[in-house]
PDB file of N, CA and C in Angstrom:
ATOM      1  N   MET A  24      -4.727  30.160  -9.021  1.00 76.00           N
ATOM      2  CA  MET A  24      -4.655  29.958  -7.568  1.00 76.00           C
ATOM      3  C   MET A  24      -4.037  28.534  -7.454  1.00 76.00           C
ATOM      4  N   VAL A  25      -3.313  28.348  -6.506  1.00 80.00           N
ATOM      5  CA  VAL A  25      -2.707  27.210  -6.158  1.00 80.00           C
ATOM      6  C   VAL A  25      -3.210  26.516  -5.005  1.00 80.00           C
ATOM      7  N   LYS A  26      -3.729  25.267  -5.380  1.00 81.00           N
ATOM      8  CA  LYS A  26      -4.394  24.303  -4.275  1.00 81.00           C
ATOM      9  C   LYS A  26      -3.313  23.333  -3.832  1.00 81.00           C
ATOM     10  N   LEU A  27      -3.368  23.126  -2.467  1.00 80.00           N
ATOM     11  CA  LEU A  27      -2.476  22.176  -1.783  1.00 80.00           C
ATOM     12  C   LEU A  27      -3.435  20.817  -1.716  1.00 80.00           C
ATOM     13  N   ARG A  28      -2.780  19.928  -2.616  1.00 81.00           N
ATOM     14  CA  ARG A  28      -3.471  18.573  -2.498  1.00 81.00           C
ATOM     15  C   ARG A  28      -2.291  17.401  -2.139  1.00 81.00           C
ATOM     16  N   LEU A  29      -2.857  16.335  -1.348  1.00 78.00           N
ATOM     17  CA  LEU A  29      -1.922  15.222  -1.318  1.00 78.00           C
ATOM     18  C   LEU A  29      -2.138  14.130  -2.116  1.00 78.00           C
ATOM     19  N   LYS A  30      -1.158  13.511  -2.474  1.00 76.00           N
ATOM     20  CA  LYS A  30      -0.950  12.465  -3.232  1.00 76.00           C
ATOM     21  C   LYS A  30      -2.192  11.206  -2.695  1.00 76.00           C
ATOM     22  N   ARG A  31      -2.918  10.968  -3.890  1.00 70.00           N
ATOM     23  CA  ARG A  31      -3.839   9.811  -3.581  1.00 70.00           C
ATOM     24  C   ARG A  31      -3.198   8.439  -3.484  1.00 70.00           C
ATOM     25  N   CYS A  32      -3.264   7.608  -2.699  1.00 71.00           N
ATOM     26  CA  CYS A  32      -2.764   6.313  -2.484  1.00 71.00           C
ATOM     27  C   CYS A  32      -4.111   5.212  -1.948  1.00 71.00           C
ATOM     28  N   GLY A  33      -3.493   3.993  -2.050  1.00 67.00           N
ATOM     29  CA  GLY A  33      -4.487   3.153  -1.657  1.00 67.00           C
ATOM     30  C   GLY A  33      -5.125   2.286  -3.011  1.00 67.00           C
ATOM     31  N   ARG A  34      -6.127   2.718  -3.551  1.00 67.00           N
ATOM     32  CA  ARG A  34      -6.631   2.042  -4.715  1.00 67.00           C
ATOM     33  C   ARG A  34      -6.371   2.271  -6.011  1.00 67.00           C
ATOM     34  N   ARG A  35      -6.464   1.790  -6.875  1.00 66.00           N
ATOM     35  CA  ARG A  35      -6.056   2.253  -8.362  1.00 66.00           C
ATOM     36  C   ARG A  35      -6.689   3.286  -8.708  1.00 66.00           C
ATOM     37  N   GLN A  36      -6.119   4.291  -9.161  1.00 60.00           N
ATOM     38  CA  GLN A  36      -6.919   5.591  -9.764  1.00 60.00           C
ATOM     39  C   GLN A  36      -7.315   5.508 -10.980  1.00 60.00           C
ATOM     40  N   ARG A  37      -8.381   5.878 -11.291  1.00 58.00           N
ATOM     41  CA  ARG A  37      -8.991   5.847 -12.830  1.00 58.00           C
ATOM     42  C   ARG A  37      -8.795   7.362 -13.561  1.00 58.00           C
ATOM     43  N   SER A  38      -8.671   8.335 -12.794  1.00 59.00           N
ATOM     44  CA  SER A  38      -8.386   9.562 -13.611  1.00 59.00           C
ATOM     45  C   SER A  38      -7.271  10.302 -13.058  1.00 59.00           C
ATOM     46  N   ARG A  39      -6.771  11.358 -13.906  1.00 62.00           N
ATOM     47  CA  ARG A  39      -5.437  11.906 -13.338  1.00 62.00           C
ATOM     48  C   ARG A  39      -6.070  13.329 -12.830  1.00 62.00           C
ATOM     49  N   ARG A  40      -5.412  13.872 -12.023  1.00 62.00           N
ATOM     50  CA  ARG A  40      -5.580  15.301 -11.596  1.00 62.00           C
ATOM     51  C   ARG A  40      -4.708  16.059 -12.655  1.00 62.00           C
ATOM     52  N   GLU A  41      -5.787  17.538 -13.080  1.00 63.00           N
ATOM     53  CA  GLU A  41      -5.175  18.373 -13.576  1.00 63.00           C
ATOM     54  C   GLU A  41      -3.898  19.056 -13.335  1.00 63.00           C
ATOM     55  N   GLY A  42      -3.032  19.190 -14.087  1.00 68.00           N
ATOM     56  CA  GLY A  42      -1.799  20.013 -13.775  1.00 68.00           C
ATOM     57  C   GLY A  42      -0.632  18.899 -13.186  1.00 68.00           C
ATOM     58  N   ARG A  43       0.349  19.694 -13.004  1.00 74.00           N
ATOM     59  CA  ARG A  43       1.526  18.797 -12.466  1.00 74.00           C
ATOM     60  C   ARG A  43       1.799  19.455 -10.898  1.00 74.00           C
ATOM     61  N   ASP A  44       2.528  18.641 -10.412  1.00 76.00           N
ATOM     62  CA  ASP A  44       2.976  18.998  -8.856  1.00 76.00           C
ATOM     63  C   ASP A  44       4.048  20.116  -8.941  1.00 76.00           C
ATOM     64  N   LEU A  45       3.969  21.085  -7.966  1.00 80.00           N
ATOM     65  CA  LEU A  45       4.964  21.907  -8.116  1.00 80.00           C
ATOM     66  C   LEU A  45       5.803  21.532  -7.232  1.00 80.00           C
ATOM     67  N   ARG A  46       5.250  20.900  -6.020  1.00 83.00           N
ATOM     68  CA  ARG A  46       6.260  20.251  -4.942  1.00 83.00           C
ATOM     69  C   ARG A  46       5.326  19.159  -4.223  1.00 83.00           C
ATOM     70  N   LYS A  47       5.817  18.060  -3.914  1.00 83.00           N
ATOM     71  CA  LYS A  47       5.313  17.154  -3.019  1.00 83.00           C
ATOM     72  C   LYS A  47       4.894  17.631  -1.799  1.00 83.00           C
ATOM     73  N   VAL A  48       3.870  17.701  -1.198  1.00 86.00           N
ATOM     74  CA  VAL A  48       3.481  18.068   0.205  1.00 86.00           C
ATOM     75  C   VAL A  48       3.180  16.917   1.158  1.00 86.00           C
ATOM     76  N   GLY A  49       2.858  15.846   0.588  1.00 87.00           N
ATOM     77  CA  GLY A  49       2.584  14.691   1.391  1.00 87.00           C
ATOM     78  C   GLY A  49       1.407  13.651   0.602  1.00 87.00           C
ATOM     79  N   PHE A  50       1.109  12.791   1.454  1.00 86.00           N
ATOM     80  CA  PHE A  50       0.219  11.881   1.018  1.00 86.00           C
ATOM     81  C   PHE A  50      -0.630  11.200   2.039  1.00 86.00           C
ATOM     82  N   TYR A  51      -1.968  10.729   1.492  1.00 83.00           N
ATOM     83  CA  TYR A  51      -2.721   9.994   2.597  1.00 83.00           C
ATOM     84  C   TYR A  51      -3.134   8.905   1.946  1.00 83.00           C
ATOM     85  N   ASP A  52      -3.255   7.938   2.859  1.00 83.00           N
ATOM     86  CA  ASP A  52      -3.757   6.380   2.274  1.00 83.00           C
ATOM     87  C   ASP A  52      -4.896   5.991   3.328  1.00 83.00           C
ATOM     88  N   PRO A  53      -6.024   6.268   3.096  1.00 81.00           N
ATOM     89  CA  PRO A  53      -7.268   5.824   3.698  1.00 81.00           C
ATOM     90  C   PRO A  53      -7.242   4.287   3.901  1.00 81.00           C
ATOM     91  N   ILE A  54      -7.043   3.677   3.332  1.00 83.00           N
ATOM     92  CA  ILE A  54      -7.009   2.225   3.658  1.00 83.00           C
ATOM     93  C   ILE A  54      -6.137   1.619   4.533  1.00 83.00           C
ATOM     94  N   LYS A  55      -4.781   2.203   4.554  1.00 85.00           N
ATOM     95  CA  LYS A  55      -3.947   1.662   5.681  1.00 85.00           C
ATOM     96  C   LYS A  55      -3.735   2.849   6.558  1.00 85.00           C
ATOM     97  N   ASN A  56      -4.591   3.767   6.430  1.00 85.00           N
ATOM     98  CA  ASN A  56      -4.636   5.070   7.447  1.00 85.00           C
ATOM     99  C   ASN A  56      -3.227   5.677   7.911  1.00 85.00           C
ATOM    100  N   GLN A  57      -2.288   5.551   6.838  1.00 86.00           N
ATOM    101  CA  GLN A  57      -1.241   6.521   6.670  1.00 86.00           C
ATOM    102  C   GLN A  57      -1.072   7.707   6.234  1.00 86.00           C
ATOM    103  N   THR A  58      -0.460   8.849   6.938  1.00 88.00           N
ATOM    104  CA  THR A  58      -0.442   9.904   6.415  1.00 88.00           C
ATOM    105  C   THR A  58       1.038  10.452   6.666  1.00 88.00           C
ATOM    106  N   TYR A  59       1.483  11.161   5.601  1.00 89.00           N
ATOM    107  CA  TYR A  59       2.757  11.933   5.417  1.00 89.00           C
ATOM    108  C   TYR A  59       2.692  13.373   5.231  1.00 89.00           C
ATOM    109  N   LEU A  60       3.038  14.464   5.806  1.00 91.00           N
ATOM    110  CA  LEU A  60       2.937  15.581   5.591  1.00 91.00           C
ATOM    111  C   LEU A  60       4.375  16.240   5.422  1.00 91.00           C
ATOM    112  N   ASN A  61       4.672  17.004   4.640  1.00 90.00           N
ATOM    113  CA  ASN A  61       6.022  17.862   4.376  1.00 90.00           C
ATOM    114  C   ASN A  61       5.546  19.202   4.735  1.00 90.00           C
ATOM    115  N   VAL A  62       5.704  19.253   6.412  1.00 90.00           N
ATOM    116  CA  VAL A  62       5.274  20.646   6.916  1.00 90.00           C
ATOM    117  C   VAL A  62       5.901  21.916   6.247  1.00 90.00           C
ATOM    118  N   PRO A  63       7.432  21.863   6.287  1.00 90.00           N
ATOM    119  CA  PRO A  63       7.925  22.941   5.986  1.00 90.00           C
ATOM    120  C   PRO A  63       7.405  23.371   4.337  1.00 90.00           C
ATOM    121  N   ALA A  64       6.954  22.382   3.523  1.00 90.00           N
ATOM    122  CA  ALA A  64       6.498  22.866   2.125  1.00 90.00           C
ATOM    123  C   ALA A  64       5.141  23.380   2.306  1.00 90.00           C
ATOM    124  N   ILE A  65       4.478  22.756   3.261  1.00 89.00           N
ATOM    125  CA  ILE A  65       2.961  23.259   3.310  1.00 89.00           C
ATOM    126  C   ILE A  65       2.855  24.665   4.012  1.00 89.00           C
ATOM    127  N   LEU A  66       3.739  25.000   5.279  1.00 89.00           N
ATOM    128  CA  LEU A  66       3.637  26.142   5.539  1.00 89.00           C
ATOM    129  C   LEU A  66       4.447  27.278   4.507  1.00 89.00           C
ATOM    130  N   TYR A  67       5.240  26.697   3.561  1.00 90.00           N
ATOM    131  CA  TYR A  67       5.855  27.640   2.456  1.00 90.00           C
ATOM    132  C   TYR A  67       4.622  28.183   1.585  1.00 90.00           C
ATOM    133  N   PHE A  68       3.943  27.006   1.098  1.00 89.00           N
ATOM    134  CA  PHE A  68       2.882  27.472   0.392  1.00 89.00           C
ATOM    135  C   PHE A  68       1.778  28.507   0.862  1.00 89.00           C
ATOM    136  N   LEU A  69       1.408  27.881   2.150  1.00 89.00           N
ATOM    137  CA  LEU A  69       0.338  28.589   2.819  1.00 89.00           C
ATOM    138  C   LEU A  69       0.580  30.299   2.952  1.00 89.00           C
ATOM    139  N   GLU A  70       1.827  30.514   3.549  1.00 89.00           N
ATOM    140  CA  GLU A  70       2.436  31.660   3.328  1.00 89.00           C
ATOM    141  C   GLU A  70       2.202  32.335   2.139  1.00 89.00           C
ATOM    142  N   LYS A  71       2.339  31.867   1.321  1.00 89.00           N
ATOM    143  CA  LYS A  71       2.525  32.398  -0.260  1.00 89.00           C
ATOM    144  C   LYS A  71       1.009  32.612  -0.785  1.00 89.00           C
ATOM    145  N   GLY A  72      -0.026  32.015   0.083  1.00 90.00           N
ATOM    146  CA  GLY A  72      -1.431  32.183  -0.492  1.00 90.00           C
ATOM    147  C   GLY A  72      -2.092  31.121  -0.974  1.00 90.00           C
ATOM    148  N   ALA A  73      -1.535  29.909  -0.897  1.00 89.00           N
ATOM    149  CA  ALA A  73      -2.135  28.443  -1.448  1.00 89.00           C
ATOM    150  C   ALA A  73      -3.346  28.253  -0.456  1.00 89.00           C
ATOM    151  N   GLN A  74      -4.203  27.740  -1.349  1.00 91.00           N
ATOM    152  CA  GLN A  74      -5.457  27.199  -0.679  1.00 91.00           C
ATOM    153  C   GLN A  74      -5.422  25.826  -0.327  1.00 91.00           C
ATOM    154  N   PRO A  75      -5.799  25.356   0.906  1.00 90.00           N
ATOM    155  CA  PRO A  75      -5.760  23.796   0.991  1.00 90.00           C
ATOM    156  C   PRO A  75      -6.895  23.364   0.652  1.00 90.00           C
ATOM    157  N   THR A  76      -7.103  22.161   0.093  1.00 87.00           N
ATOM    158  CA  THR A  76      -8.420  21.386  -0.324  1.00 87.00           C
ATOM    159  C   THR A  76      -8.909  21.120   1.056  1.00 87.00           C
ATOM    160  N   GLY A  77     -10.212  20.441   0.983  1.00 89.00           N
ATOM    161  CA  GLY A  77     -10.881  19.969   2.088  1.00 89.00           C
ATOM    162  C   GLY A  77     -10.291  19.207   3.042  1.00 89.00           C
ATOM    163  N   THR A  78      -9.559  18.306   2.207  1.00 84.00           N
ATOM    164  CA  THR A  78      -9.106  16.960   2.823  1.00 84.00           C
ATOM    165  C   THR A  78      -7.525  17.367   3.468  1.00 84.00           C
ATOM    166  N   VAL A  79      -6.971  18.231   2.832  1.00 86.00           N
ATOM    167  CA  VAL A  79      -5.671  18.767   3.210  1.00 86.00           C
ATOM    168  C   VAL A  79      -5.770  19.566   4.452  1.00 86.00           C
ATOM    169  N   HIS A  80      -6.646  20.359   4.622  1.00 89.00           N
ATOM    170  CA  HIS A  80      -7.198  21.402   5.790  1.00 89.00           C
ATOM    171  C   HIS A  80      -7.650  20.287   6.801  1.00 89.00           C
ATOM    172  N   ASP A  81      -8.480  19.487   6.852  1.00 89.00           N
ATOM    173  CA  ASP A  81      -8.762  18.725   8.054  1.00 89.00           C
ATOM    174  C   ASP A  81      -7.604  17.696   8.259  1.00 89.00           C
ATOM    175  N   ILE A  82      -6.583  17.259   7.582  1.00 88.00           N
ATOM    176  CA  ILE A  82      -5.499  16.399   8.166  1.00 88.00           C
ATOM    177  C   ILE A  82      -4.487  17.490   8.710  1.00 88.00           C
ATOM    178  N   SER A  83      -4.278  18.733   8.096  1.00 87.00           N
ATOM    179  CA  SER A  83      -3.426  19.542   8.594  1.00 87.00           C
ATOM    180  C   SER A  83      -3.818  20.024   9.861  1.00 87.00           C
ATOM    181  N   LYS A  84      -5.238  20.158  10.182  1.00 88.00           N
ATOM    182  CA  LYS A  84      -5.867  20.587  11.427  1.00 88.00           C
ATOM    183  C   LYS A  84      -5.405  19.722  12.272  1.00 88.00           C
ATOM    184  N   LYS A  85      -5.614  18.563  12.221  1.00 88.00           N
ATOM    185  CA  LYS A  85      -5.293  17.568  13.080  1.00 88.00           C
ATOM    186  C   LYS A  85      -3.906  17.325  13.613  1.00 88.00           C
ATOM    187  N   ALA A  86      -3.076  17.662  12.503  1.00 86.00           N
ATOM    188  CA  ALA A  86      -1.576  17.397  12.662  1.00 86.00           C
ATOM    189  C   ALA A  86      -1.038  18.872  13.489  1.00 86.00           C
ATOM    190  N   GLU A  87      -2.036  19.799  13.834  1.00 86.00           N
ATOM    191  CA  GLU A  87      -1.618  21.252  14.155  1.00 86.00           C
ATOM    192  C   GLU A  87      -0.567  21.920  13.478  1.00 86.00           C
ATOM    193  N   VAL A  88      -0.603  21.983  12.044  1.00 84.00           N
ATOM    194  CA  VAL A  88       0.037  22.604  11.221  1.00 84.00           C
ATOM    195  C   VAL A  88      -0.343  24.166  11.252  1.00 84.00           C
ATOM    196  N   PHE A  89      -1.609  24.500  11.277  1.00 81.00           N
ATOM    197  CA  PHE A  89      -2.028  25.665  11.195  1.00 81.00           C
ATOM    198  C   PHE A  89      -1.335  26.428  12.568  1.00 81.00           C
ATOM    199  N   LYS A  90      -1.396  25.796  13.799  1.00 80.00           N
ATOM    200  CA  LYS A  90      -0.519  26.355  14.919  1.00 80.00           C
ATOM    201  C   LYS A  90       0.835  26.612  14.658  1.00 80.00           C
ATOM    202  N   GLU A  91       1.519  25.998  14.082  1.00 76.00           N
ATOM    203  CA  GLU A  91       2.841  26.369  13.389  1.00 76.00           C
ATOM    204  C   GLU A  91       2.925  27.379  12.401  1.00 76.00           C
ATOM    205  N   LEU A  92       1.812  27.417  11.795  1.00 74.00           N
ATOM    206  CA  LEU A  92       1.747  28.661  10.626  1.00 74.00           C
ATOM    207  C   LEU A  92       1.615  29.972  11.547  1.00 74.00           C
ATOM    208  N   ARG A  93       0.705  29.976  12.538  1.00 73.00           N
ATOM    209  CA  ARG A  93       0.566  31.307  13.353  1.00 73.00           C
ATOM    210  C   ARG A  93       1.907  31.660  14.126  1.00 73.00           C
ATOM    211  N   VAL A  94       2.703  30.569  14.655  1.00 69.00           N
ATOM    212  CA  VAL A  94       3.715  30.789  15.295  1.00 69.00           C
ATOM    213  C   VAL A  94       4.938  31.444  14.295  1.00 69.00           C
ATOM    214  N   HIS A  95       4.981  30.902  13.244  1.00 65.00           N
ATOM    215  CA  HIS A  95       5.795  31.261  12.411  1.00 65.00           C
ATOM    216  C   HIS A  95       5.776  32.500  11.834  1.00 65.00           C
ATOM    217  N   GLN A  96       4.601  32.905  11.621  1.00 65.00           N
ATOM    218  CA  GLN A  96       3.928  34.216  10.882  1.00 65.00           C
ATOM    219  C   GLN A  96       4.165  35.368  12.052  1.00 65.00           C
ATOM    220  N   THR A  97       4.137  35.016  13.390  1.00 65.00           N
ATOM    221  CA  THR A  97       4.387  36.234  14.349  1.00 65.00           C
ATOM    222  C   THR A  97       5.932  36.415  14.634  1.00 65.00           C
ATOM    223  N   LYS A  98       6.852  35.732  14.105  1.00 60.00           N
ATOM    224  CA  LYS A  98       8.561  35.927  14.255  1.00 60.00           C
ATOM    225  C   LYS A  98       8.775  36.951  13.303  1.00 60.00           C
TER     226      LYS A  98
END
């Protein structure tokens, strides 16, 4: 199963994530409160069945990515 994760920014990270990136879909820096989402890449992976992590789901919901997914699926 493919999981959508955002790149971790902010503080120095002590442990690595398992596996490598298939494609960069964005990042989130909670310290600076910055977010970047590559919406076309997120929509592509969601259409293929990828599951977002809790954080990606919450941030994508606030950015209304799921509304775009519904519009994109109805075409």
